[in-house]
Short mmCIF file of C-alpha atoms and ligand atoms in Angstrom, two decimals:
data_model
loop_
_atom_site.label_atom_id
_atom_site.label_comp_id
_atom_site.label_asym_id
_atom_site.label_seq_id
_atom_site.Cartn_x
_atom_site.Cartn_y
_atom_site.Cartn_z
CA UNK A 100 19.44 -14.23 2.00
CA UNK A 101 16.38 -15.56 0.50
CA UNK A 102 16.38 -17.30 -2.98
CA UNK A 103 15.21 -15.25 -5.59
CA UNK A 104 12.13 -16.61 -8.04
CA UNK A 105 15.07 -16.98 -10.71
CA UNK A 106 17.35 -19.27 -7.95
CA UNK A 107 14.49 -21.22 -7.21
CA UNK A 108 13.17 -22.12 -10.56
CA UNK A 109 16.46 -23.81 -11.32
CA UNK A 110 15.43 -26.46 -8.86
CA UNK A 111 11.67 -27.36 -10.75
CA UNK A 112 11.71 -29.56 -13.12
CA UNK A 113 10.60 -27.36 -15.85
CA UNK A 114 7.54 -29.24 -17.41
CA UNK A 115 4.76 -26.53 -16.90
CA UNK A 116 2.43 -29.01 -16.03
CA UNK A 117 0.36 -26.53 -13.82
CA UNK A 118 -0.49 -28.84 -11.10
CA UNK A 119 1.09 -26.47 -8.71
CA UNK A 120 -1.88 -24.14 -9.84
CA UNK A 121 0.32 -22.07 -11.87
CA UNK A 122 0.31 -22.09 -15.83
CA UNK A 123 4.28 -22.44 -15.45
CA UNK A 124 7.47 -23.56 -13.48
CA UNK A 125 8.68 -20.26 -13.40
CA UNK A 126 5.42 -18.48 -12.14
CA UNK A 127 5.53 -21.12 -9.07
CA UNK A 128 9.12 -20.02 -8.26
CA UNK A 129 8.29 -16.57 -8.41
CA UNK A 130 5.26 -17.28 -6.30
CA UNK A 131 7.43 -19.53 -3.89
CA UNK A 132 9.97 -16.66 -4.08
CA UNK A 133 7.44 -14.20 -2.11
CA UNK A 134 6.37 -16.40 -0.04
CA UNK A 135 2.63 -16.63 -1.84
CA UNK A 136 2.96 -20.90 -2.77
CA UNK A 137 4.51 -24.01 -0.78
CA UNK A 138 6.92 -26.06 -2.01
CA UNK A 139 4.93 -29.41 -1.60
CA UNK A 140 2.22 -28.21 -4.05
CA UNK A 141 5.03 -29.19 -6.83
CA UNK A 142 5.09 -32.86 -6.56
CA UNK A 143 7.25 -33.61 -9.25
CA UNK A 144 10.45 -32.32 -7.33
CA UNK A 145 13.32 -34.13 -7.11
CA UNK A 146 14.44 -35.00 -3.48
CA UNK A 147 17.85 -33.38 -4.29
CA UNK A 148 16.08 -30.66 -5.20
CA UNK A 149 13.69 -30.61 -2.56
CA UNK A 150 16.19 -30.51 0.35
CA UNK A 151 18.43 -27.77 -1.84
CA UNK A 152 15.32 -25.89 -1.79
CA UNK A 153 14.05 -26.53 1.80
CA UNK A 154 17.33 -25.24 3.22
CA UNK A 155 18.04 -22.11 1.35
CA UNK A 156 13.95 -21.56 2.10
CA UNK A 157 14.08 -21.65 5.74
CA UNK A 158 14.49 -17.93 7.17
CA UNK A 159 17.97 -17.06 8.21
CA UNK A 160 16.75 -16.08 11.34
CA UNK A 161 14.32 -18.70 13.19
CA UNK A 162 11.01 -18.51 13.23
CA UNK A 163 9.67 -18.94 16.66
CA UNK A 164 6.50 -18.40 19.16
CA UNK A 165 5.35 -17.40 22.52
CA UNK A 166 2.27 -18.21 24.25
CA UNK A 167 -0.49 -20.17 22.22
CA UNK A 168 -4.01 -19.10 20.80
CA UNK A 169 -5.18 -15.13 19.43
CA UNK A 170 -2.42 -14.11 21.76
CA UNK A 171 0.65 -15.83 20.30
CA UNK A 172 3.46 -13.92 19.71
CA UNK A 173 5.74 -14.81 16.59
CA UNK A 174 9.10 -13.83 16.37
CA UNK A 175 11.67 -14.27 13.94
CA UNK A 176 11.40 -15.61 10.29
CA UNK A 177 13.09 -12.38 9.07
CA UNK A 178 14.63 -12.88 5.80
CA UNK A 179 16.02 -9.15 4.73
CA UNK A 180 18.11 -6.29 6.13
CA UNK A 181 16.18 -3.60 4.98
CA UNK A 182 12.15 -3.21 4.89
CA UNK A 183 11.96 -2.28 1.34
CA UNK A 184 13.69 -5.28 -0.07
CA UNK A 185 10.60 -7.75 0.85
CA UNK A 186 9.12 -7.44 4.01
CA UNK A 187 9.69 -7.85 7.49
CA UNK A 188 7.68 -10.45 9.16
CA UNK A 189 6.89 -10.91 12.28
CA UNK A 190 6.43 -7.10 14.55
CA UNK A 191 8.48 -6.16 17.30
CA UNK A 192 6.47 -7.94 20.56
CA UNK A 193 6.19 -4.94 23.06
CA UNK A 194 6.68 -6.35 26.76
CA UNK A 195 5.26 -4.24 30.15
CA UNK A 196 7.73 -5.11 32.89
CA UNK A 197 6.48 -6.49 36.49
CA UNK A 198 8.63 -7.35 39.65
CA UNK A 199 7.56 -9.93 42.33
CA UNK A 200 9.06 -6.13 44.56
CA UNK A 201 6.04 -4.42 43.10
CA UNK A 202 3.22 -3.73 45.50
CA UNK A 203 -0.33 -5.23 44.67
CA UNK A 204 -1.65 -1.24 44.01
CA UNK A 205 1.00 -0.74 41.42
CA UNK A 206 0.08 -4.20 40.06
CA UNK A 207 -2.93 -3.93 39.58
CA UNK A 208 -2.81 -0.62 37.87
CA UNK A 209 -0.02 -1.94 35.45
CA UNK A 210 -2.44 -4.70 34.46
CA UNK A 211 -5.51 -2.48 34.36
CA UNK A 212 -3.22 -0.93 31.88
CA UNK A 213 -2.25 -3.49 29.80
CA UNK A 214 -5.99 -3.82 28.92
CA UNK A 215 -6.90 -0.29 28.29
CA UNK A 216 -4.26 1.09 26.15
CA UNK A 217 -5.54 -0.59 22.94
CA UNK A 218 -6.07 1.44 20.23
CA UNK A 219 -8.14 0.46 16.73
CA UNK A 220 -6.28 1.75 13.53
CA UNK A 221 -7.48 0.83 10.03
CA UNK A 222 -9.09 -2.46 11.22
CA UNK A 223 -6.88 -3.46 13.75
CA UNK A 224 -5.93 -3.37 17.28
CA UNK A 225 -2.63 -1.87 18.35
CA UNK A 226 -1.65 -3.03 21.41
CA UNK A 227 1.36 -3.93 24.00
CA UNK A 228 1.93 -8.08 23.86
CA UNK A 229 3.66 -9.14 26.65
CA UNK A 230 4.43 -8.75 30.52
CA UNK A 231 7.75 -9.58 31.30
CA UNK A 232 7.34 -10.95 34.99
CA UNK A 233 10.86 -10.58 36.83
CA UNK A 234 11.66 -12.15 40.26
CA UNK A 235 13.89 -9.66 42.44
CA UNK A 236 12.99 -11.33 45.45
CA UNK A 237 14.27 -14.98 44.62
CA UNK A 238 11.06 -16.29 46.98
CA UNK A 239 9.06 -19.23 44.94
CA UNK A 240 5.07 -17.81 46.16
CA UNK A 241 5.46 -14.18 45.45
CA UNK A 242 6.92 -15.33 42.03
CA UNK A 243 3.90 -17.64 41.81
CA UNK A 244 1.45 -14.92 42.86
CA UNK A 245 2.39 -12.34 40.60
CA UNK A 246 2.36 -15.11 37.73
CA UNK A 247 -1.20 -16.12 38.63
CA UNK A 248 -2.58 -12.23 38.78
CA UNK A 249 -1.39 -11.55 35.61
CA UNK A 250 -2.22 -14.75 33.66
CA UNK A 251 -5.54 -14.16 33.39
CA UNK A 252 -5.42 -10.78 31.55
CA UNK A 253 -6.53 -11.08 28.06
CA UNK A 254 -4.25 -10.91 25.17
CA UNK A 255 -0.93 -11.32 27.23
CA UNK A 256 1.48 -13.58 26.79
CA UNK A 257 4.84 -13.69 29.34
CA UNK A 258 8.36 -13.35 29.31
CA UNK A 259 9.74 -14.96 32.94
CA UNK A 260 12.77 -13.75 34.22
CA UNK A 261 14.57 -15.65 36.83
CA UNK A 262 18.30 -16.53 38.35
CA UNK A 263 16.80 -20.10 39.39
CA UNK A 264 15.83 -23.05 37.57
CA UNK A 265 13.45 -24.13 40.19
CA UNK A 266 11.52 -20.79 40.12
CA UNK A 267 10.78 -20.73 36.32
CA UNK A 268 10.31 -24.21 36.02
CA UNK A 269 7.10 -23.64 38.89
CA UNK A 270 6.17 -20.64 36.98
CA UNK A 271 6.28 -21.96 33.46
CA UNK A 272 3.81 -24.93 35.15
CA UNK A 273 1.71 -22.54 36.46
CA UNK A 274 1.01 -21.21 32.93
CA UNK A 275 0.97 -24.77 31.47
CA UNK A 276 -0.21 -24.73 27.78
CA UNK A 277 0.82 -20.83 27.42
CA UNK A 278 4.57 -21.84 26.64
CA UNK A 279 5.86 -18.68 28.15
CA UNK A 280 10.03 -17.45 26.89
CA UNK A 281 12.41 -19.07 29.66
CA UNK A 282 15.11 -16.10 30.60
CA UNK A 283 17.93 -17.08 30.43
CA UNK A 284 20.21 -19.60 29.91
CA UNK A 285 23.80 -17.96 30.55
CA UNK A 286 27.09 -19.64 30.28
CA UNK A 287 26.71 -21.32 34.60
CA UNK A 288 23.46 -22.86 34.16
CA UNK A 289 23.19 -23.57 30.49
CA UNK A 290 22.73 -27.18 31.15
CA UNK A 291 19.79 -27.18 33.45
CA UNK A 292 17.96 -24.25 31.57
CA UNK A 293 18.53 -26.57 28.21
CA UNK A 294 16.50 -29.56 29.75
CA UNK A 295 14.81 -27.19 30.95
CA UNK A 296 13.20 -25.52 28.05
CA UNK A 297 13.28 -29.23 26.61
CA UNK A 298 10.85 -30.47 29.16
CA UNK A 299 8.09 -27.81 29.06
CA UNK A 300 9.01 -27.23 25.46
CA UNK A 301 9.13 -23.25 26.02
CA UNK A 302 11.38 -20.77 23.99
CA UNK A 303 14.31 -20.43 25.75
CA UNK A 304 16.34 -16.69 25.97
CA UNK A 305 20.10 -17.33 25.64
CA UNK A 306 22.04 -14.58 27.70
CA UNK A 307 25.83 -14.05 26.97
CA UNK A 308 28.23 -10.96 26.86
CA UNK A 309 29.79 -10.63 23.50
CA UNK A 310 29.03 -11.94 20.45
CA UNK A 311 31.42 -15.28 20.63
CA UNK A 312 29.84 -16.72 23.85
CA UNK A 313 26.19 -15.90 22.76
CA UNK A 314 27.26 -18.48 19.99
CA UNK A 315 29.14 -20.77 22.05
CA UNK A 316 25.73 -20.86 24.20
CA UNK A 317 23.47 -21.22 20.97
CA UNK A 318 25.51 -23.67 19.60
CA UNK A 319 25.88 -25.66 22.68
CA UNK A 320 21.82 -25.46 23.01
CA UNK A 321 21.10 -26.97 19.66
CA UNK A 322 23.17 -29.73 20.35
CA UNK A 323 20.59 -30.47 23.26
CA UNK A 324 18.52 -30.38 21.03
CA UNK A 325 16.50 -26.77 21.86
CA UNK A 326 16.31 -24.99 18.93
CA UNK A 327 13.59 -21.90 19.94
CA UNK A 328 16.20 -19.53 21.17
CA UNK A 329 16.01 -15.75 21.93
CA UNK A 330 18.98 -13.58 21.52
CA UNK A 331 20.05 -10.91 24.26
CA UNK A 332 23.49 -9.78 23.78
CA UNK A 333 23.98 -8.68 27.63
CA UNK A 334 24.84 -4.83 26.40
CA UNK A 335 22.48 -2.27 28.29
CA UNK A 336 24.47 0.93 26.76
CA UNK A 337 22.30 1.78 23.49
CA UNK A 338 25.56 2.44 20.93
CA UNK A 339 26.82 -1.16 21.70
CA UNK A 340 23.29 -2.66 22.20
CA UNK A 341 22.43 -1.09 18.69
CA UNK A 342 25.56 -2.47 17.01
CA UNK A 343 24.89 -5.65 18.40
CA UNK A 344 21.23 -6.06 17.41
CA UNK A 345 22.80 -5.45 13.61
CA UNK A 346 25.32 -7.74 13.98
CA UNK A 347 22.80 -10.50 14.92
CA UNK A 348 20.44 -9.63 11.26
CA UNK A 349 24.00 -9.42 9.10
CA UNK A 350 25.84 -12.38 10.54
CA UNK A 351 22.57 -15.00 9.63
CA UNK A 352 21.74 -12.87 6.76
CA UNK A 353 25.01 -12.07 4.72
CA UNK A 354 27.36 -14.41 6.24
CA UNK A 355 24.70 -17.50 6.79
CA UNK A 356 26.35 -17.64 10.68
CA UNK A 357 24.10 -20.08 12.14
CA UNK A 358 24.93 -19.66 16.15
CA UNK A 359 23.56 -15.73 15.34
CA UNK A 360 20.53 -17.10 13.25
CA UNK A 361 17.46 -16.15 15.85
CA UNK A 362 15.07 -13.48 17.34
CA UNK A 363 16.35 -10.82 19.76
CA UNK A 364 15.49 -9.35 23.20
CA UNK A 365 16.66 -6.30 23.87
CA UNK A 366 15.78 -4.07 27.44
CA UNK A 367 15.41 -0.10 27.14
CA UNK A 368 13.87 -0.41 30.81
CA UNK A 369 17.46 -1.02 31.61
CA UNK A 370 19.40 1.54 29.25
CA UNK A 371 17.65 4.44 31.36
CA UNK A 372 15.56 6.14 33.89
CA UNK A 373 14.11 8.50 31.90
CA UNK A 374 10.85 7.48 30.22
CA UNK A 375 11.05 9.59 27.08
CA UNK A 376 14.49 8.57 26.53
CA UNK A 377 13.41 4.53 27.00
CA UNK A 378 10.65 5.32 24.20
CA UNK A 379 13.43 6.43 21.87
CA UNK A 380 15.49 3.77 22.69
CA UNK A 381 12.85 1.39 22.20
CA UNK A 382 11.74 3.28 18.52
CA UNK A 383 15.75 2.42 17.74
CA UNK A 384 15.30 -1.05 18.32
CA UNK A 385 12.59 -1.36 16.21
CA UNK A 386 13.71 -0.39 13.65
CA UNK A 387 16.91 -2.37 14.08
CA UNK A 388 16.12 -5.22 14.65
CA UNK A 389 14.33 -7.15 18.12
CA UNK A 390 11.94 -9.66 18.77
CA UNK A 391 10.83 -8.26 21.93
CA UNK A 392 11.51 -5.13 23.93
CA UNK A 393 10.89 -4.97 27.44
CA UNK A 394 9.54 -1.57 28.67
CA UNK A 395 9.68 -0.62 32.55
CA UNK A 396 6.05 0.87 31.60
CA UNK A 397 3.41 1.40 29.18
CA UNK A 398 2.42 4.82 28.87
CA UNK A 399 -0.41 6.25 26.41
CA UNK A 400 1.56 8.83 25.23
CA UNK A 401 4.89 6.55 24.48
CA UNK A 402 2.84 3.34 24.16
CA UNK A 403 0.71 4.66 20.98
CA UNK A 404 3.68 6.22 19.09
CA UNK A 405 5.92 3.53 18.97
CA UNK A 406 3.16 1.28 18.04
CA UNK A 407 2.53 3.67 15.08
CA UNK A 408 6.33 3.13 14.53
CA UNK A 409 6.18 -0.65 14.79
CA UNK A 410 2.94 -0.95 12.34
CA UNK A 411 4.46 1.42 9.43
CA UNK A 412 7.54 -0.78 9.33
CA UNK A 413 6.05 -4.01 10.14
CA UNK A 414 3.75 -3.77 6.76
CA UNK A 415 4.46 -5.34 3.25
CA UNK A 416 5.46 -2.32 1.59
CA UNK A 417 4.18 -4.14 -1.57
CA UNK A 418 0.40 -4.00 -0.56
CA UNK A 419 -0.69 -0.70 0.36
CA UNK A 420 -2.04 -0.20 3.84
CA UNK A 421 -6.05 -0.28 3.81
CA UNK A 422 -9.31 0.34 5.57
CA UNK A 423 -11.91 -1.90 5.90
CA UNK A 424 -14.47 -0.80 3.21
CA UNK A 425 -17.85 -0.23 5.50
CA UNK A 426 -19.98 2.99 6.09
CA UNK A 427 -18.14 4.61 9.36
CA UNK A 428 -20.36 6.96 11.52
CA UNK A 429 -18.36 9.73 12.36
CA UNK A 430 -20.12 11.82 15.45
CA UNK A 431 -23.51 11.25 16.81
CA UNK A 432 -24.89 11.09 13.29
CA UNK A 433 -28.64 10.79 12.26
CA UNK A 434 -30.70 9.68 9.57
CA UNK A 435 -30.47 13.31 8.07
CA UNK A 436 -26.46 13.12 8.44
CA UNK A 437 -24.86 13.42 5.30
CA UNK A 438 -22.71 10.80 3.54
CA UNK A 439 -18.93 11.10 1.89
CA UNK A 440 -17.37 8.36 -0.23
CA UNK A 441 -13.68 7.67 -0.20
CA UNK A 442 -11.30 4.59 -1.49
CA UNK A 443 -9.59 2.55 1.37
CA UNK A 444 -6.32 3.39 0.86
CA UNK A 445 -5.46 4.36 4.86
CA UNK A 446 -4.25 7.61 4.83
CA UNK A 447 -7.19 9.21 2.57
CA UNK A 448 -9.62 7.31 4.91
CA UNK A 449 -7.35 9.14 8.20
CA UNK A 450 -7.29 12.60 6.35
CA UNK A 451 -10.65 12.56 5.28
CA UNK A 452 -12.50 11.55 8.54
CA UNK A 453 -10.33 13.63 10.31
CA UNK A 454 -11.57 16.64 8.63
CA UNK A 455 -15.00 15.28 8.86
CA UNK A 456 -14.26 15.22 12.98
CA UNK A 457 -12.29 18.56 12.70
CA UNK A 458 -16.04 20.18 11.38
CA UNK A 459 -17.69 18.69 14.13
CA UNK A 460 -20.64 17.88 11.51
CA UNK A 461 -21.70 14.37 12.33
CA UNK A 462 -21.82 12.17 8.75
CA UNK A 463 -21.15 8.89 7.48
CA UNK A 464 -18.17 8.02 5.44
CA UNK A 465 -18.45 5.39 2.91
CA UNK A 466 -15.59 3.50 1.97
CA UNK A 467 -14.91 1.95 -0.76
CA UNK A 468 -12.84 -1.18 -1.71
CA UNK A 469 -10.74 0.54 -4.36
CA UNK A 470 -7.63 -2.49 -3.38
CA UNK A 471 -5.74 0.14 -1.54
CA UNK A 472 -5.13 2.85 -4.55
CA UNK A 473 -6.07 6.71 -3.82
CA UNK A 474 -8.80 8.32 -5.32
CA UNK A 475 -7.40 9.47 -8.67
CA UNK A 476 -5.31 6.46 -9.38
CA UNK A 477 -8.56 4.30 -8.43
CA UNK A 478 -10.52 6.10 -10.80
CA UNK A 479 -8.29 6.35 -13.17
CA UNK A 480 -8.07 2.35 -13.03
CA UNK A 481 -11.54 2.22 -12.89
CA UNK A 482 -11.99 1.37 -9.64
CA UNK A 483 -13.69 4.42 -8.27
CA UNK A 484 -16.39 4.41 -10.78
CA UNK A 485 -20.33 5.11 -10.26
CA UNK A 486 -21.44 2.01 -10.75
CA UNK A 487 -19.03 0.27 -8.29
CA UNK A 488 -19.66 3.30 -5.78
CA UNK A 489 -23.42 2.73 -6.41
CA UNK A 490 -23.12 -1.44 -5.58
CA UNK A 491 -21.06 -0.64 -2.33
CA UNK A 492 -24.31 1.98 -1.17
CA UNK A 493 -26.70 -0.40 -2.15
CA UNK A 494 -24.77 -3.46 -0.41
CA UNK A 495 -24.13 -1.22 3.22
CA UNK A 496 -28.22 -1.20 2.95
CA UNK A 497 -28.05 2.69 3.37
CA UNK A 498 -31.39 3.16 1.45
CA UNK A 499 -33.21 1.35 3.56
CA UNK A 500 -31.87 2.79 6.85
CA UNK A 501 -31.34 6.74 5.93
CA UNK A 502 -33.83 9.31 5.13
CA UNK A 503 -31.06 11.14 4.24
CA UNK A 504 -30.36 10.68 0.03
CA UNK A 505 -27.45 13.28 -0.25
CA UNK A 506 -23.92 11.52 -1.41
CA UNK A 507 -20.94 14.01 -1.47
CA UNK A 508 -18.11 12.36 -3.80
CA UNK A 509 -14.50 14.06 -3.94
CA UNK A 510 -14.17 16.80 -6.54
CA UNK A 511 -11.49 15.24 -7.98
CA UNK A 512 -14.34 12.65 -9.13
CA UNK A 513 -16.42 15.05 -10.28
CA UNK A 514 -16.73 13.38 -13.98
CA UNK A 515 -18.37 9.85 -12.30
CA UNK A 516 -21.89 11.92 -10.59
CA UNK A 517 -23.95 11.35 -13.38
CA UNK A 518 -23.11 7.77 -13.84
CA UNK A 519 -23.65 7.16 -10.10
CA UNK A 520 -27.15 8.96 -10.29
CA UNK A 521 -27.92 6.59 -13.09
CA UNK A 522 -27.00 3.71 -10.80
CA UNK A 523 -28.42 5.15 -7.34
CA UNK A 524 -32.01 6.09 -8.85
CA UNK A 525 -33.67 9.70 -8.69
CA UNK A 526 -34.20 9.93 -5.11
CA UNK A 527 -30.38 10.21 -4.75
CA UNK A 528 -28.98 13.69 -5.01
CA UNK A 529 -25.14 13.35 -5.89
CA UNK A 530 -23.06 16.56 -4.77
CA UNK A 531 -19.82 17.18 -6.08
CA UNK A 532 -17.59 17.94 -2.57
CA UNK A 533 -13.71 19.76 -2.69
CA UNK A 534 -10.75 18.79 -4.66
CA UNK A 535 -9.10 19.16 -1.56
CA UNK A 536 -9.60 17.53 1.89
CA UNK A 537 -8.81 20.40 3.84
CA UNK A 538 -12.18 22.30 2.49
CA UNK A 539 -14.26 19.37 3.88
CA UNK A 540 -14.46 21.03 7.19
CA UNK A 541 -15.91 24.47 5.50
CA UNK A 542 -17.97 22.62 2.63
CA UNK A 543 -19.97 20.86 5.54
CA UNK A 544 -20.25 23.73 7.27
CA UNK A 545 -21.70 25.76 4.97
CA UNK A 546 -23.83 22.97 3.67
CA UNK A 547 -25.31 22.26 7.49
CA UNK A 548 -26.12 26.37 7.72
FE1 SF4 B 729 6.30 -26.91 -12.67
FE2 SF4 B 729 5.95 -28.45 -10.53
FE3 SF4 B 729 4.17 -26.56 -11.07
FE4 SF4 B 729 4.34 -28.70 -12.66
S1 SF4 B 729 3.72 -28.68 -10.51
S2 SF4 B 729 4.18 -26.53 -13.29
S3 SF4 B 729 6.51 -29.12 -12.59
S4 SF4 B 729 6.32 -26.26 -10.55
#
């Protein structure tokens, strides 16, 4: 488990000499303890210390990456069982399946795919991550040819699945630079797979059935010196597959097993043929516990929910999700449209321009930077007040782009109108809109008749 602020400060030397940054020892462990400080900005550390504290800092389960550049997939790092004890780190990486026994239509339409189901939620792109590129065949140029089809689609990085040394070690060539995951190293070719991953320093997936020989292979691996390794646990039935993927976050975690200590892999696309079922599957394993999935498909109406799922639990649960403050133009609006404000906490920015949508009134939503609290509790910290609602108008430019000067504020915030008249000028009108979001929809219409 990771070292709490209190574990940590036992290590410094106790001086509060604030070169860390912090005013004391104690605020630097806390700070090192949530991962918000490095341990080298403290250079008064004994080296006892610092190698006490440089082991029990390093994540129980390796961190690790895929592929290179925007693209890279990180795995690992994990540090707690359960979400709501810290964080978990590093997302679930989603991976599209292709076979070298695919024909080029139904290639091409899984890459066209890849690229189109992207979908922007509160500032950021939610997307699939990987295509897990399979040879069935066992013939080097198909392998090749799929390889160099999909390489070039944007914001992929690859999983390559082979029986044969040889064919990876042309494929992982072929996307020099990208360091691809090797699958797999299994207990008959764990020797060649090791140099191999040594050589083109890719991540290397470790393939075993049963707990025991995955660690006899992990341990075996590190003593070759390759230490990027990627769990899969050989079970394809989802009660022992499940059991297994918490076995591999308890073992590092509670019992600090080492050969256990890394990111998983798990494979819904071979639990069952039944897409909705896979999608559940796949929602199981993110919550508990893999690296990567590998999906037969990626289907919009799977694809989006689970990576809904994936971004509610992959989020600090300490900093509350937000939108990016901005002035959003909901509809085809114009410069008579009227304006809303809300705070950026994300789900009054979804339930508020939803309604606005749900009127089909075209307007512009202001958002405000209220550091992720909801209307009340923002105003009630000050932080939805007229003067800061007034800067954020004034800084989107809207009164030099609108003819419109109408600005509907929640009813809830009815007490802040006249302050943010005083700070907008006369030619604003300030209208006091519902208490509720659900009356958006009929206080817009009524105001448009
Ligand atoms: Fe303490 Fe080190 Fe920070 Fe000085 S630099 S306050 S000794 S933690």
């Amino acid at each position: 488990m990771a070292l709490s602020g209190i574990q940590i400060y036992k290590f410094l030397p106790k001086t509060n000499c604030k070169e860390c940054g912090v005013p004391t020892c104690l605020a630097f462990a806390m700070a090192l303890a949530g991962g918000k400080a490095e341990l080298a900005k403290c250079p008064y550390i004994s080296d006892e210390g610092k190698a006490a504290l440089s082991e029990a800092s390093t994540p129980p389960i390796r961190a690790l990456a895929i592929g290179a550049g925007d693209s890279q997939v990180k795995l690992g790092g994990e540090t707690v069982l359960f979400r709501h004890e810290k964080t978990f780190v590093n997302k679930t990486g989603l991976a599209m399946l292709l076979t070298d026994e695919m024909d080029n239509a139904e290639i091409d339409a899984r890459l066209a795919r890849f690229g189109e189901l992207q979908y922007d939620r509160i500032g950021l792109t939610l997307k699939g991550d990987l295509f897990a590129v399979k040879s069935l065949s066992g013939d080097k140029d198909k392998f090749l040819g799929l390889i160099n089809k999909a390489k070039d689609v944007a914001g992929a990085e690859f999983v390559l699945m082979a029986d044969s040394v040889d064919l990876l070690k042309a494929d992982a060539e072929a996307l020099a630079g990208r360091k691809p995951l090797l699958y797999a190293a299994t207990a008959d070719n764990v020797d060649e797979m090791g140099a191999l991953a040594k050589e083109t320093g890719c991540p290397l997936a470790v393939k075993a059935d049963g707990l025991d020989n995955v660690a006899a292979l992990t341990e075996k691996l590190v003593g070759m010196d390759v230490k990027d390794l990627v769990i899969d646990t050989g079970s394809r039935e989802i009660k022992q597959a499940f059991s297994d993927q918490i076995a591999f976050r308890r073992g590092p975690l509670l019992k600090k097993y080492k050969p256990w200590g890394y990111p998983t892999i798990a494979f819904p696309c071979e639990m069952t043929d039944d897409p909705i079922k896979e999608a559940l599957y796949a929602g199981t394993f993110i919550a508990k516990y893999a690296g990567i999935l590998v999906l037969s498909n990626f289907y919009g109406e799977t694809l989006f929910p689970l990576l809904l799922q994936r971004l509610n639990i992959y989020t600090d649960p300490q900093r509350p999700m937000v939108t990016e403050p901005m002035v959003y133009e909901i509809g085809a609006v114009t410069d008579d449209s009227p304006m809303l404000v809300t705070c950026n906490f994300a789900l009054s920015y979804f339930i508020v321009s939803g309604e606005i949508e749900a009127s089909r009134i075209p307007a512009r939503l202001l958002v405000v930077d209220t550091e992720g609290l909801s209307v009340l509790t923002a105003w009630a910290a000050g932080k939805f007040a007229g003067d800061l609602i007034g800067m954020a108008v004034k800084k989107a430019g809207i009164p030099d782009q609108f003819k419109n000067r109408k600005i509907i504020i929640p009813g809830v915030s009815a007490i802040i109108s006249g302050e943010l008249e005083e700070e907008l000028g006369t030619d604003w009108e300030v209208l006091i809109g519902p208490r509720e979001a659900a009356n958006i929809t009929p206080f817009l219409k009524e105001m448009s008749n």
